[in-house]
mmCIF file of C-alpha atoms and ligand atoms in Angstrom:
data_model
loop_
_atom_site.group_PDB
_atom_site.id
_atom_site.type_symbol
_atom_site.label_atom_id
_atom_site.label_comp_id
_atom_site.label_asym_id
_atom_site.label_seq_id
_atom_site.Cartn_x
_atom_site.Cartn_y
_atom_site.Cartn_z
ATOM 1 C CA MET A 1 -23.008 9.703 -2.020
ATOM 2 C CA HIS A 2 -20.462 9.928 0.771
ATOM 3 C CA LYS A 3 -19.321 12.157 3.615
ATOM 4 C CA VAL A 4 -15.915 13.238 4.850
ATOM 5 C CA ARG A 5 -15.709 12.650 8.603
ATOM 6 C CA CYS A 6 -13.138 13.032 11.333
ATOM 7 C CA PHE A 7 -11.677 9.666 12.291
ATOM 8 C CA GLU A 8 -11.223 10.885 15.876
ATOM 9 C CA CYS A 9 -14.272 12.987 16.835
ATOM 10 C CA GLY A 10 -16.712 11.987 14.086
ATOM 11 C CA ALA A 11 -17.406 15.585 12.995
ATOM 12 C CA ASP A 12 -18.562 16.105 9.398
ATOM 13 C CA VAL A 13 -15.991 18.089 7.429
ATOM 14 C CA GLU A 14 -17.361 20.301 4.645
ATOM 15 C CA ASP A 15 -14.253 22.086 3.303
ATOM 16 C CA PRO A 16 -12.921 19.737 0.582
ATOM 17 C CA LEU A 17 -9.394 21.132 0.784
ATOM 18 C CA LEU A 18 -8.658 20.249 4.412
ATOM 19 C CA ASP A 19 -6.326 17.410 5.350
ATOM 20 C CA SER A 20 -7.366 17.258 9.007
ATOM 21 C CA CYS A 21 -10.394 17.973 11.192
ATOM 22 C CA PRO A 22 -10.958 21.726 11.787
ATOM 23 C CA LYS A 23 -12.358 20.941 15.249
ATOM 24 C CA CYS A 24 -9.836 18.499 16.747
ATOM 25 C CA GLY A 25 -7.041 18.159 14.184
ATOM 26 C CA GLY A 26 -7.817 14.454 13.701
ATOM 27 C CA LEU A 27 -7.315 12.398 10.562
ATOM 28 C CA LEU A 28 -10.098 12.400 7.996
ATOM 29 C CA THR A 29 -11.938 9.395 6.642
ATOM 30 C CA ILE A 30 -14.781 8.816 4.219
ATOM 31 C CA GLU A 31 -18.126 7.426 5.187
ATOM 32 C CA MET A 32 -19.515 5.697 2.105
ATOM 33 C CA ASP A 33 -23.252 5.498 1.634
ATOM 34 C CA LEU A 34 -23.606 1.814 0.833
ATOM 35 C CA ASP A 35 -27.326 1.897 0.015
ATOM 36 C CA ALA A 36 -26.688 1.713 -3.726
ATOM 37 C CA ALA A 37 -24.339 -1.232 -3.259
ATOM 38 C CA ALA A 38 -26.840 -3.025 -1.053
ATOM 39 C CA GLY A 39 -28.932 -3.813 -4.142
ATOM 40 C CA ILE A 40 -26.021 -5.484 -5.958
ATOM 41 C CA ARG A 41 -25.068 -9.130 -5.705
ATOM 42 C CA PRO A 42 -21.291 -9.599 -5.369
ATOM 43 C CA TYR A 43 -20.973 -11.650 -8.536
ATOM 44 C CA ASP A 44 -22.768 -8.913 -10.540
ATOM 45 C CA LEU A 45 -19.617 -6.833 -10.188
ATOM 46 C CA ARG A 46 -17.858 -9.295 -12.476
ATOM 47 C CA LYS A 47 -19.539 -7.745 -15.508
ATOM 48 C CA ARG A 48 -16.624 -5.301 -15.334
ATOM 49 C CA PRO A 49 -13.011 -6.480 -15.669
ATOM 50 C CA LEU A 50 -11.001 -7.141 -12.500
ATOM 51 C CA GLY A 51 -9.502 -3.830 -11.423
ATOM 52 C CA VAL A 52 -10.143 -0.760 -9.301
ATOM 53 C CA TRP A 53 -13.237 0.401 -11.224
ATOM 54 C CA ARG A 54 -15.035 -2.937 -10.926
ATOM 55 C CA TYR A 55 -15.751 -1.692 -7.403
ATOM 56 C CA ALA A 56 -17.126 1.726 -8.432
ATOM 57 C CA PRO A 57 -20.126 1.518 -6.029
ATOM 58 C CA PHE A 58 -17.574 1.602 -3.198
ATOM 59 C CA LEU A 59 -15.613 4.582 -4.519
ATOM 60 C CA PRO A 60 -16.400 8.240 -3.733
ATOM 61 C CA VAL A 61 -15.897 9.733 -7.211
ATOM 62 C CA ASP A 62 -17.811 9.591 -10.492
ATOM 63 C CA ALA A 63 -16.476 6.509 -12.316
ATOM 64 C CA SER A 64 -17.575 7.839 -15.718
ATOM 65 C CA LYS A 65 -15.076 10.706 -15.369
ATOM 66 C CA ALA A 66 -12.247 8.764 -13.768
ATOM 67 C CA ILE A 67 -8.635 9.362 -14.730
ATOM 68 C CA SER A 68 -7.590 5.743 -15.121
ATOM 69 C CA LEU A 69 -4.568 3.827 -16.388
ATOM 70 C CA GLN A 70 -6.392 0.497 -15.882
ATOM 71 C CA GLU A 71 -4.932 0.036 -12.432
ATOM 72 C CA GLY A 72 -5.565 -2.971 -10.218
ATOM 73 C CA GLY A 73 -6.479 -6.387 -11.560
ATOM 74 C CA THR A 74 -3.137 -7.639 -10.269
ATOM 75 C CA PRO A 75 -2.266 -11.355 -9.986
ATOM 76 C CA LEU A 76 -2.955 -13.334 -6.826
ATOM 77 C CA TYR A 77 -0.266 -16.000 -6.920
ATOM 78 C CA ASP A 78 -0.781 -19.335 -5.192
ATOM 79 C CA CYS A 79 2.755 -19.868 -3.856
ATOM 80 C CA GLN A 80 3.039 -23.630 -3.844
ATOM 81 C CA ASN A 81 6.839 -23.702 -3.814
ATOM 82 C CA LEU A 82 7.133 -21.289 -0.934
ATOM 83 C CA VAL A 83 4.611 -23.019 1.343
ATOM 84 C CA GLY A 84 6.751 -26.161 1.192
ATOM 85 C CA LYS A 85 9.770 -24.180 2.348
ATOM 86 C CA MET A 86 7.835 -22.377 5.064
ATOM 87 C CA GLY A 87 5.869 -25.303 6.397
ATOM 88 C CA ILE A 88 2.492 -23.594 6.122
ATOM 89 C CA LYS A 89 -0.667 -24.743 4.397
ATOM 90 C CA ARG A 90 -1.466 -22.000 1.946
ATOM 91 C CA LEU A 91 0.052 -18.714 0.897
ATOM 92 C CA HIS A 92 -1.089 -16.299 -1.750
ATOM 93 C CA VAL A 93 0.886 -13.269 -2.807
ATOM 94 C CA LYS A 94 -1.064 -10.301 -4.139
ATOM 95 C CA TYR A 95 1.409 -8.852 -6.612
ATOM 96 C CA GLU A 96 0.902 -5.108 -6.648
ATOM 97 C CA GLY A 97 4.064 -4.638 -8.676
ATOM 98 C CA ALA A 98 1.901 -5.380 -11.727
ATOM 99 C CA ASN A 99 0.140 -2.014 -11.502
ATOM 100 C CA PRO A 100 0.700 0.613 -14.257
ATOM 101 C CA THR A 101 3.508 2.403 -12.400
ATOM 102 C CA GLY A 102 4.612 -0.708 -10.549
ATOM 103 C CA SER A 103 3.086 -0.207 -7.110
ATOM 104 C CA PHE A 104 -0.204 -0.287 -5.183
ATOM 105 C CA LYS A 105 -0.211 3.515 -5.099
ATOM 106 C CA ASP A 106 -1.981 3.568 -8.474
ATOM 107 C CA ARG A 107 -5.172 2.302 -6.839
ATOM 108 C CA GLY A 108 -5.392 5.374 -4.637
ATOM 109 C CA MET A 109 -4.077 7.765 -7.241
ATOM 110 C CA THR A 110 -6.766 7.020 -9.850
ATOM 111 C CA VAL A 111 -9.335 8.049 -7.244
ATOM 112 C CA GLY A 112 -7.280 10.934 -5.810
ATOM 113 C CA VAL A 113 -6.480 12.551 -9.162
ATOM 114 C CA SER A 114 -10.081 12.080 -10.317
ATOM 115 C CA ARG A 115 -11.109 13.937 -7.167
ATOM 116 C CA ALA A 116 -8.609 16.742 -7.880
ATOM 117 C CA LEU A 117 -10.256 17.244 -11.281
ATOM 118 C CA GLU A 118 -13.753 17.208 -9.757
ATOM 119 C CA LEU A 119 -12.604 20.014 -7.461
ATOM 120 C CA GLY A 120 -11.064 21.948 -10.362
ATOM 121 C CA CYS A 121 -7.533 21.916 -8.897
ATOM 122 C CA GLY A 122 -4.772 22.745 -11.372
ATOM 123 C CA THR A 123 -1.739 21.528 -9.411
ATOM 124 C CA VAL A 124 -1.328 18.361 -7.388
ATOM 125 C CA GLY A 125 1.506 17.477 -5.051
ATOM 126 C CA CYS A 126 2.861 15.029 -2.525
ATOM 127 C CA ALA A 127 5.812 14.128 -0.357
ATOM 128 C CA SER A 128 7.065 10.654 -1.074
ATOM 129 C CA THR A 129 9.581 7.945 -0.370
ATOM 130 C CA GLY A 130 9.259 7.300 -4.119
ATOM 131 C CA ASN A 131 6.259 5.264 -5.193
ATOM 132 C CA THR A 132 3.638 7.872 -4.407
ATOM 133 C CA SER A 133 5.553 10.413 -6.495
ATOM 134 C CA ALA A 134 5.935 7.999 -9.428
ATOM 135 C CA SER A 135 2.237 7.230 -9.382
ATOM 136 C CA LEU A 136 1.049 10.807 -8.902
ATOM 137 C CA ALA A 137 3.315 12.012 -11.711
ATOM 138 C CA ALA A 138 1.765 9.501 -14.132
ATOM 139 C CA TYR A 139 -1.854 10.193 -13.182
ATOM 140 C CA ALA A 140 -1.266 13.960 -13.233
ATOM 141 C CA ALA A 141 0.100 13.569 -16.760
ATOM 142 C CA LYS A 142 -3.001 11.611 -17.795
ATOM 143 C CA GLY A 143 -5.259 14.197 -16.128
ATOM 144 C CA GLY A 144 -3.425 17.200 -17.585
ATOM 145 C CA LEU A 145 -2.451 18.582 -14.171
ATOM 146 C CA ARG A 146 0.721 20.216 -12.947
ATOM 147 C CA CYS A 147 2.548 18.012 -10.459
ATOM 148 C CA VAL A 148 5.053 18.797 -7.706
ATOM 149 C CA VAL A 149 6.746 16.038 -5.692
ATOM 150 C CA LEU A 150 8.949 16.469 -2.613
ATOM 151 C CA LEU A 151 11.451 13.689 -2.013
ATOM 152 C CA PRO A 152 13.821 12.961 0.865
ATOM 153 C CA SER A 153 17.299 13.774 -0.292
ATOM 154 C CA GLY A 154 19.381 10.817 -1.469
ATOM 155 C CA LYS A 155 17.029 8.088 -0.223
ATOM 156 C CA VAL A 156 14.745 7.427 -3.163
ATOM 157 C CA ALA A 157 15.238 4.249 -5.206
ATOM 158 C CA ALA A 158 16.438 4.898 -8.755
ATOM 159 C CA GLY A 159 13.423 3.471 -10.576
ATOM 160 C CA LYS A 160 10.978 5.642 -8.652
ATOM 161 C CA LEU A 161 12.992 8.817 -9.123
ATOM 162 C CA ALA A 162 13.303 8.109 -12.832
ATOM 163 C CA GLN A 163 9.543 7.657 -13.124
ATOM 164 C CA ALA A 164 8.688 10.933 -11.388
ATOM 165 C CA MET A 165 11.130 12.799 -13.641
ATOM 166 C CA PHE A 166 9.960 10.952 -16.730
ATOM 167 C CA TYR A 167 6.254 11.719 -16.352
ATOM 168 C CA GLY A 168 7.056 15.417 -16.078
ATOM 169 C CA ALA A 169 6.611 16.250 -12.399
ATOM 170 C CA LYS A 170 8.586 19.066 -10.811
ATOM 171 C CA VAL A 171 10.884 16.949 -8.662
ATOM 172 C CA VAL A 172 12.170 18.664 -5.520
ATOM 173 C CA MET A 173 14.696 16.970 -3.242
ATOM 174 C CA VAL A 174 14.371 18.373 0.261
ATOM 175 C CA ASP A 175 17.220 18.285 2.713
ATOM 176 C CA GLY A 176 15.523 16.002 5.222
ATOM 177 C CA ASN A 177 13.592 12.738 5.482
ATOM 178 C CA PHE A 178 10.059 11.842 4.368
ATOM 179 C CA ASP A 179 8.490 13.182 7.554
ATOM 180 C CA ASP A 180 10.121 16.588 6.959
ATOM 181 C CA ALA A 181 8.972 16.611 3.320
ATOM 182 C CA LEU A 182 5.395 15.776 4.318
ATOM 183 C CA ALA A 183 5.276 18.677 6.766
ATOM 184 C CA VAL A 184 6.385 21.066 3.999
ATOM 185 C CA VAL A 185 3.938 19.829 1.369
ATOM 186 C CA LYS A 186 1.070 20.032 3.874
ATOM 187 C CA GLN A 187 1.931 23.679 4.415
ATOM 188 C CA LEU A 188 1.988 24.305 0.651
ATOM 189 C CA ALA A 189 -1.463 22.710 0.457
ATOM 190 C CA ARG A 190 -2.790 24.921 3.248
ATOM 191 C CA GLU A 191 -1.429 27.924 1.356
ATOM 192 C CA ARG A 192 -3.416 26.687 -1.701
ATOM 193 C CA GLU A 193 -0.255 26.182 -3.751
ATOM 194 C CA LEU A 194 -1.335 22.614 -4.603
ATOM 195 C CA TYR A 195 -3.910 19.909 -3.903
ATOM 196 C CA LEU A 196 -2.397 17.407 -1.482
ATOM 197 C CA LEU A 197 -2.398 13.801 -2.648
ATOM 198 C CA ASN A 198 -0.614 12.055 0.172
ATOM 199 C CA SER A 199 -2.653 9.359 1.865
ATOM 200 C CA VAL A 200 -3.852 11.763 4.569
ATOM 201 C CA ASN A 201 -6.161 12.789 1.742
ATOM 202 C CA PRO A 202 -9.045 10.435 2.561
ATOM 203 C CA TYR A 203 -9.837 9.783 -1.120
ATOM 204 C CA ARG A 204 -6.549 7.903 -1.560
ATOM 205 C CA PRO A 205 -7.318 5.039 0.875
ATOM 206 C CA GLU A 206 -10.725 4.672 -0.794
ATOM 207 C CA GLY A 207 -9.019 3.551 -3.995
ATOM 208 C CA GLN A 208 -6.576 1.438 -2.022
ATOM 209 C CA LYS A 209 -9.502 -0.488 -0.527
ATOM 210 C CA THR A 210 -9.828 -2.301 -3.829
ATOM 211 C CA VAL A 211 -6.808 -4.525 -3.154
ATOM 212 C CA ALA A 212 -8.849 -6.207 -0.424
ATOM 213 C CA PHE A 213 -11.925 -6.438 -2.657
ATOM 214 C CA GLU A 214 -9.839 -8.106 -5.356
ATOM 215 C CA ILE A 215 -8.311 -10.615 -2.946
ATOM 216 C CA VAL A 216 -11.754 -11.776 -1.820
ATOM 217 C CA ASP A 217 -13.069 -11.719 -5.385
ATOM 218 C CA GLN A 218 -10.105 -13.770 -6.671
ATOM 219 C CA LEU A 219 -10.591 -16.292 -3.858
ATOM 220 C CA ASN A 220 -14.262 -16.621 -4.879
ATOM 221 C CA PHE A 221 -15.429 -14.976 -1.679
ATOM 222 C CA GLU A 222 -13.447 -17.215 0.594
ATOM 223 C CA VAL A 223 -11.940 -14.927 3.251
ATOM 224 C CA PRO A 224 -8.284 -15.564 4.181
ATOM 225 C CA ASP A 225 -7.403 -15.966 7.860
ATOM 226 C CA ARG A 226 -4.696 -13.350 7.745
ATOM 227 C CA VAL A 227 -3.512 -10.565 5.463
ATOM 228 C CA ILE A 228 0.068 -9.363 5.933
ATOM 229 C CA LEU A 229 1.382 -6.112 4.509
ATOM 230 C CA PRO A 230 4.239 -3.657 4.962
ATOM 231 C CA VAL A 231 3.519 -0.499 6.947
ATOM 232 C CA GLY A 232 5.170 2.836 6.219
ATOM 233 C CA ASN A 233 2.977 5.901 6.392
ATOM 234 C CA ALA A 234 0.308 3.426 7.511
ATOM 235 C CA ALA A 235 -2.661 4.214 5.257
ATOM 236 C CA ASN A 236 -2.767 0.992 3.283
ATOM 237 C CA ILE A 237 -3.494 -1.317 6.212
ATOM 238 C CA TRP A 238 -6.309 1.040 7.170
ATOM 239 C CA ALA A 239 -7.659 0.978 3.611
ATOM 240 C CA VAL A 240 -7.664 -2.820 3.638
ATOM 241 C CA TYR A 241 -9.492 -2.836 6.981
ATOM 242 C CA LYS A 242 -12.089 -0.379 5.709
ATOM 243 C CA ALA A 243 -12.732 -2.518 2.641
ATOM 244 C CA PHE A 244 -13.348 -5.653 4.658
ATOM 245 C CA LYS A 245 -15.612 -3.746 7.044
ATOM 246 C CA GLU A 246 -17.738 -2.407 4.196
ATOM 247 C CA TRP A 247 -18.220 -5.844 2.670
ATOM 248 C CA ARG A 248 -18.978 -7.354 6.039
ATOM 249 C CA SER A 249 -21.604 -4.681 6.698
ATOM 250 C CA LEU A 250 -23.301 -5.759 3.450
ATOM 251 C CA GLY A 251 -23.065 -9.410 4.469
ATOM 252 C CA TRP A 252 -20.823 -10.239 1.479
ATOM 253 C CA ILE A 253 -18.240 -11.702 3.854
ATOM 254 C CA ASP A 254 -18.769 -12.920 7.401
ATOM 255 C CA ARG A 255 -15.435 -12.054 8.992
ATOM 256 C CA ILE A 256 -12.355 -9.880 8.635
ATOM 257 C CA PRO A 257 -8.857 -11.371 8.357
ATOM 258 C CA MET A 258 -6.315 -10.709 11.094
ATOM 259 C CA LEU A 259 -4.508 -7.688 9.679
ATOM 260 C CA THR A 260 -0.804 -7.913 10.279
ATOM 261 C CA GLY A 261 1.522 -4.982 9.672
ATOM 262 C CA ILE A 262 5.256 -5.356 9.161
ATOM 263 C CA GLN A 263 7.767 -2.560 9.623
ATOM 264 C CA ALA A 264 11.526 -2.370 9.188
ATOM 265 C CA ALA A 265 13.364 -2.668 12.499
ATOM 266 C CA GLY A 266 14.986 0.771 12.156
ATOM 267 C CA SER A 267 11.670 2.407 11.467
ATOM 268 C CA ALA A 268 9.025 0.698 13.585
ATOM 269 C CA PRO A 269 6.914 3.091 15.677
ATOM 270 C CA ILE A 270 3.699 1.137 15.021
ATOM 271 C CA VAL A 271 5.286 -2.110 16.170
ATOM 272 C CA GLU A 272 6.498 -0.403 19.359
ATOM 273 C CA ALA A 273 2.992 0.901 20.065
ATOM 274 C CA PHE A 274 1.471 -2.511 19.356
ATOM 275 C CA ARG A 275 3.888 -4.206 21.763
ATOM 276 C CA SER A 276 2.873 -1.874 24.558
ATOM 277 C CA GLY A 277 -0.825 -2.260 23.747
ATOM 278 C CA LYS A 278 -1.244 1.405 22.827
ATOM 279 C CA ARG A 279 -3.446 2.891 20.132
ATOM 280 C CA ASP A 280 -1.077 5.805 19.698
ATOM 281 C CA PHE A 281 2.621 5.799 18.847
ATOM 282 C CA VAL A 282 5.820 7.698 19.537
ATOM 283 C CA PRO A 283 7.531 8.839 16.316
ATOM 284 C CA GLU A 284 10.961 7.449 15.473
ATOM 285 C CA GLU A 285 13.277 10.450 15.059
ATOM 286 C CA HIS A 286 15.855 8.795 12.838
ATOM 287 C CA PRO A 287 14.176 6.130 10.685
ATOM 288 C CA GLU A 288 16.633 3.960 8.776
ATOM 289 C CA THR A 289 16.224 0.879 6.575
ATOM 290 C CA VAL A 290 17.262 -0.570 3.226
ATOM 291 C CA ALA A 291 13.525 -0.616 2.446
ATOM 292 C CA THR A 292 13.483 3.102 1.664
ATOM 293 C CA ALA A 293 9.775 3.003 0.743
ATOM 294 C CA ILE A 294 8.924 2.483 4.411
ATOM 295 C CA ARG A 295 11.684 4.640 5.886
ATOM 296 C CA ILE A 296 9.093 6.702 7.751
ATOM 297 C CA GLY A 297 9.367 7.622 11.437
ATOM 298 C CA ASN A 298 6.119 9.517 11.952
ATOM 299 C CA PRO A 299 3.423 7.605 10.037
ATOM 300 C CA ALA A 300 0.639 10.051 9.253
ATOM 301 C CA SER A 301 -2.065 7.364 9.459
ATOM 302 C CA GLY A 302 -0.487 5.515 12.371
ATOM 303 C CA ARG A 303 -3.560 5.770 14.597
ATOM 304 C CA LYS A 304 -5.742 4.316 11.843
ATOM 305 C CA ALA A 305 -3.275 1.459 11.376
ATOM 306 C CA LEU A 306 -3.329 0.614 15.073
ATOM 307 C CA ARG A 307 -7.118 0.510 15.046
ATOM 308 C CA ALA A 308 -7.048 -1.857 12.052
ATOM 309 C CA ILE A 309 -4.581 -4.137 13.820
ATOM 310 C CA PHE A 310 -6.240 -4.202 17.248
ATOM 311 C CA ASP A 311 -9.822 -4.440 15.948
ATOM 312 C CA THR A 312 -9.018 -7.498 13.834
ATOM 313 C CA LYS A 313 -6.902 -9.250 16.497
ATOM 314 C CA GLY A 314 -4.034 -8.881 14.091
ATOM 315 C CA TYR A 315 -0.395 -8.305 14.837
ATOM 316 C CA ALA A 316 2.554 -6.002 14.199
ATOM 317 C CA GLU A 317 6.133 -7.162 13.835
ATOM 318 C CA SER A 318 9.429 -5.729 12.715
ATOM 319 C CA VAL A 319 12.078 -7.333 10.521
ATOM 320 C CA THR A 320 15.738 -6.514 9.997
ATOM 321 C CA ASP A 321 17.219 -5.388 6.700
ATOM 322 C CA GLU A 322 18.942 -8.778 6.402
ATOM 323 C CA GLU A 323 15.614 -10.577 6.846
ATOM 324 C CA ILE A 324 14.020 -8.301 4.247
ATOM 325 C CA LEU A 325 16.716 -8.957 1.636
ATOM 326 C CA ALA A 326 16.678 -12.710 2.301
ATOM 327 C CA ALA A 327 12.893 -12.822 1.915
ATOM 328 C CA GLN A 328 13.061 -10.764 -1.274
ATOM 329 C CA LYS A 329 15.402 -13.323 -2.832
ATOM 330 C CA LEU A 330 13.477 -16.297 -1.459
ATOM 331 C CA LEU A 331 10.265 -15.069 -3.127
ATOM 332 C CA GLY A 332 12.039 -14.316 -6.384
ATOM 333 C CA ARG A 333 13.900 -17.572 -6.533
ATOM 334 C CA SER A 334 11.143 -19.927 -5.404
ATOM 335 C CA GLU A 335 8.154 -18.283 -7.122
ATOM 336 C CA GLY A 336 9.543 -16.015 -9.847
ATOM 337 C CA VAL A 337 7.926 -13.018 -8.197
ATOM 338 C CA GLY A 338 10.055 -9.855 -8.060
ATOM 339 C CA VAL A 339 9.241 -7.316 -5.381
ATOM 340 C CA GLU A 340 11.041 -4.344 -3.922
ATOM 341 C CA PRO A 341 12.521 -4.522 -0.394
ATOM 342 C CA ALA A 342 9.572 -2.869 1.401
ATOM 343 C CA SER A 343 7.222 -5.400 -0.161
ATOM 344 C CA ALA A 344 9.453 -8.276 0.883
ATOM 345 C CA ALA A 345 8.953 -7.133 4.476
ATOM 346 C CA SER A 346 5.569 -8.874 4.397
ATOM 347 C CA ILE A 347 7.212 -12.186 3.452
ATOM 348 C CA ALA A 348 10.001 -11.677 6.006
ATOM 349 C CA GLY A 349 7.362 -10.934 8.623
ATOM 350 C CA LEU A 350 5.432 -14.078 7.767
ATOM 351 C CA LEU A 351 8.582 -16.201 8.104
ATOM 352 C CA LYS A 352 9.296 -14.678 11.505
ATOM 353 C CA LEU A 353 5.723 -15.082 12.757
ATOM 354 C CA VAL A 354 5.547 -18.718 11.635
ATOM 355 C CA ASP A 355 8.817 -19.340 13.469
ATOM 356 C CA SER A 356 7.577 -17.715 16.648
ATOM 357 C CA GLY A 357 4.237 -19.536 16.488
ATOM 358 C CA ILE A 358 2.116 -16.376 16.171
ATOM 359 C CA VAL A 359 0.975 -17.549 12.736
ATOM 360 C CA SER A 360 -0.212 -21.140 12.958
ATOM 361 C CA ARG A 361 0.748 -23.512 10.188
ATOM 362 C CA ASP A 362 -2.819 -24.150 9.015
ATOM 363 C CA GLU A 363 -3.717 -20.495 8.485
ATOM 364 C CA LYS A 364 -4.629 -19.293 5.022
ATOM 365 C CA VAL A 365 -2.412 -16.264 4.525
ATOM 366 C CA VAL A 366 -2.283 -13.552 1.887
ATOM 367 C CA CYS A 367 0.813 -11.345 1.711
ATOM 368 C CA ILE A 368 0.379 -8.067 -0.144
ATOM 369 C CA CYS A 369 3.590 -7.298 -2.013
ATOM 370 C CA THR A 370 3.243 -3.638 -2.738
ATOM 371 C CA GLY A 371 5.909 -2.777 -5.335
ATOM 372 C CA ASN A 372 7.945 -4.128 -8.250
ATOM 373 C CA VAL A 373 11.566 -5.335 -7.995
ATOM 374 C CA LEU A 374 12.534 -2.949 -10.842
ATOM 375 C CA LYS A 375 11.849 0.017 -8.583
ATOM 376 C CA ASP A 376 15.124 -0.476 -6.749
ATOM 377 C CA PRO A 377 17.772 -2.072 -8.972
ATOM 378 C CA ASP A 378 20.699 -0.835 -6.839
ATOM 379 C CA THR A 379 19.657 -2.873 -3.812
ATOM 380 C CA VAL A 380 19.378 -5.985 -5.989
ATOM 381 C CA MET A 381 22.825 -5.394 -7.485
ATOM 382 C CA HIS A 382 24.309 -5.147 -3.998
ATOM 383 C CA SER A 383 22.495 -8.077 -2.440
ATOM 384 C CA CYS A 384 22.888 -10.658 -5.203
ATOM 385 C CA GLU A 385 25.874 -12.703 -6.331
ATOM 386 C CA GLY A 386 28.339 -10.965 -8.645
ATOM 387 C CA ILE A 387 28.172 -11.156 -12.420
ATOM 388 C CA LEU A 388 30.425 -13.749 -14.065
ATOM 389 C CA LYS A 389 32.825 -12.674 -16.792
ATOM 390 C CA ALA A 390 33.971 -14.790 -19.727
ATOM 391 C CA LYS A 391 35.732 -14.667 -23.059
ATOM 392 C CA PRO A 392 33.324 -15.020 -26.015
ATOM 393 C CA THR A 393 33.843 -18.784 -26.299
ATOM 394 C CA ALA A 394 31.659 -21.707 -25.232
ATOM 395 C CA LYS A 395 34.635 -23.200 -23.467
ATOM 396 C CA ASP A 396 35.221 -20.189 -21.271
ATOM 397 C CA VAL A 397 31.519 -19.761 -20.436
ATOM 398 C CA ARG A 398 31.452 -23.454 -19.445
ATOM 399 C CA ARG A 399 34.422 -22.797 -17.214
ATOM 400 C CA VAL A 400 32.887 -19.871 -15.347
ATOM 401 C CA ILE A 401 29.435 -21.447 -14.798
ATOM 402 C CA SER A 402 30.749 -24.809 -13.624
HETATM 403 C C1 AN7 B 1 6.322 -0.425 -1.888
HETATM 404 O O1 AN7 B 1 5.613 6.449 -1.721
HETATM 405 O O2 AN7 B 1 4.901 6.259 1.606
HETATM 406 O O3 AN7 B 1 1.827 2.114 5.011
HETATM 407 O O4 AN7 B 1 5.670 8.007 -0.244
HETATM 408 O O5 AN7 B 1 6.046 2.334 -1.487
HETATM 409 O O6 AN7 B 1 0.325 2.915 3.178
HETATM 410 O O7 AN7 B 1 2.471 4.079 3.651
HETATM 411 C C2 AN7 B 1 5.284 4.461 0.148
HETATM 412 C C3 AN7 B 1 4.857 3.451 0.953
HETATM 413 C C4 AN7 B 1 4.624 -0.191 1.333
HETATM 414 C C5 AN7 B 1 3.815 1.570 2.824
HETATM 415 N N1 AN7 B 1 5.218 -0.668 0.235
HETATM 416 O O8 AN7 B 1 2.456 1.839 2.632
HETATM 417 C C6 AN7 B 1 5.512 6.826 -0.557
HETATM 418 C C7 AN7 B 1 5.199 5.858 0.493
HETATM 419 C C8 AN7 B 1 5.694 0.171 -0.701
HETATM 420 C C9 AN7 B 1 5.572 1.543 -0.531
HETATM 421 C C10 AN7 B 1 4.483 1.147 1.570
HETATM 422 C C11 AN7 B 1 4.971 2.049 0.640
HETATM 423 P P1 AN7 B 1 1.722 2.786 3.671
#
């Protein structure tokens, strides 16, 4: 059992099709009833394979009817080569690029699309910088639902666009940025044209909580000191916070890591708010960054993100496009882990915060790397060394590689 509540005023919200509080307009969140989970011992969960549905007692939909592509269960890499280069003690990377559609969005989408079916909705939709649309298109296909995705014109990485088209969504490019597209799709949802599956839908973050559960599970219930992740529309950092809070309330863990959000310098309203100590933010009118996934100026869940950061004594930092691309290559070339630019923001942020002394060298850090390098091949082609050309002879190949 669970309830949908207003994050701001705490009112219970009964209408399952709303995306904000009817009383105050606040964001919605889900209050899980953890009584059933209270009877479980953490290690009992391991009877199910690592993945989103291992944590079914913490999810607000019926697991036996879930629309699943076996999401989650992603690797937690112990980055021994990188720690040497960074001068820190321990770093794990949670590699969300290993999800079915190549990003963390699948964790929320398995829950969100399952919810859409519970409600009997025939059409689902979202606005997206790319990954949400790729994921929704796949889960809608699996669930037999019609799918409409609104994308910001010209700013979606090739891999993501290809996925949304491939899985059969109606792909609509809107002449505007993500924030404009989100406003339009919210209106379509209010007009009952579609069921909204952006992360303002509180069922999405519930699935996304499982990345935090898995991290703790994979570390055998040792809690890291800090978790660093990129922030775009700002729901994922909230989801991670909520997960840690639920497990702490059950006594499964005794503390919550310092949650640290990283934004791109051209698109950093949460970082600005954090710097001025405010729990609310001023939208960035013209967000710009090579990390198109997080090219978002008006993060819908920004207030939730700021609560997660302040309540855990975490931090928020911005990184330049150059720092993002350098970190992306550093991770690939020292650990063999390929992530898209937005995901590399977490690594770039860690480097910057170690340099500035905010992250101390003996902290145990986990960086969540949210999406796969294959999502955005164009950026890789532009940022890496050129391709060598040779005649089809050993001699000539030896010449060009020497
Ligand atoms: C790789 O797909 O917003 O802070 O529409 O694709 O929870 O928004 C993507 C976001 C980080 C930011 N990393 O997460 C979308 C979209 C990657 C992403 C984020 C996104 P949030």
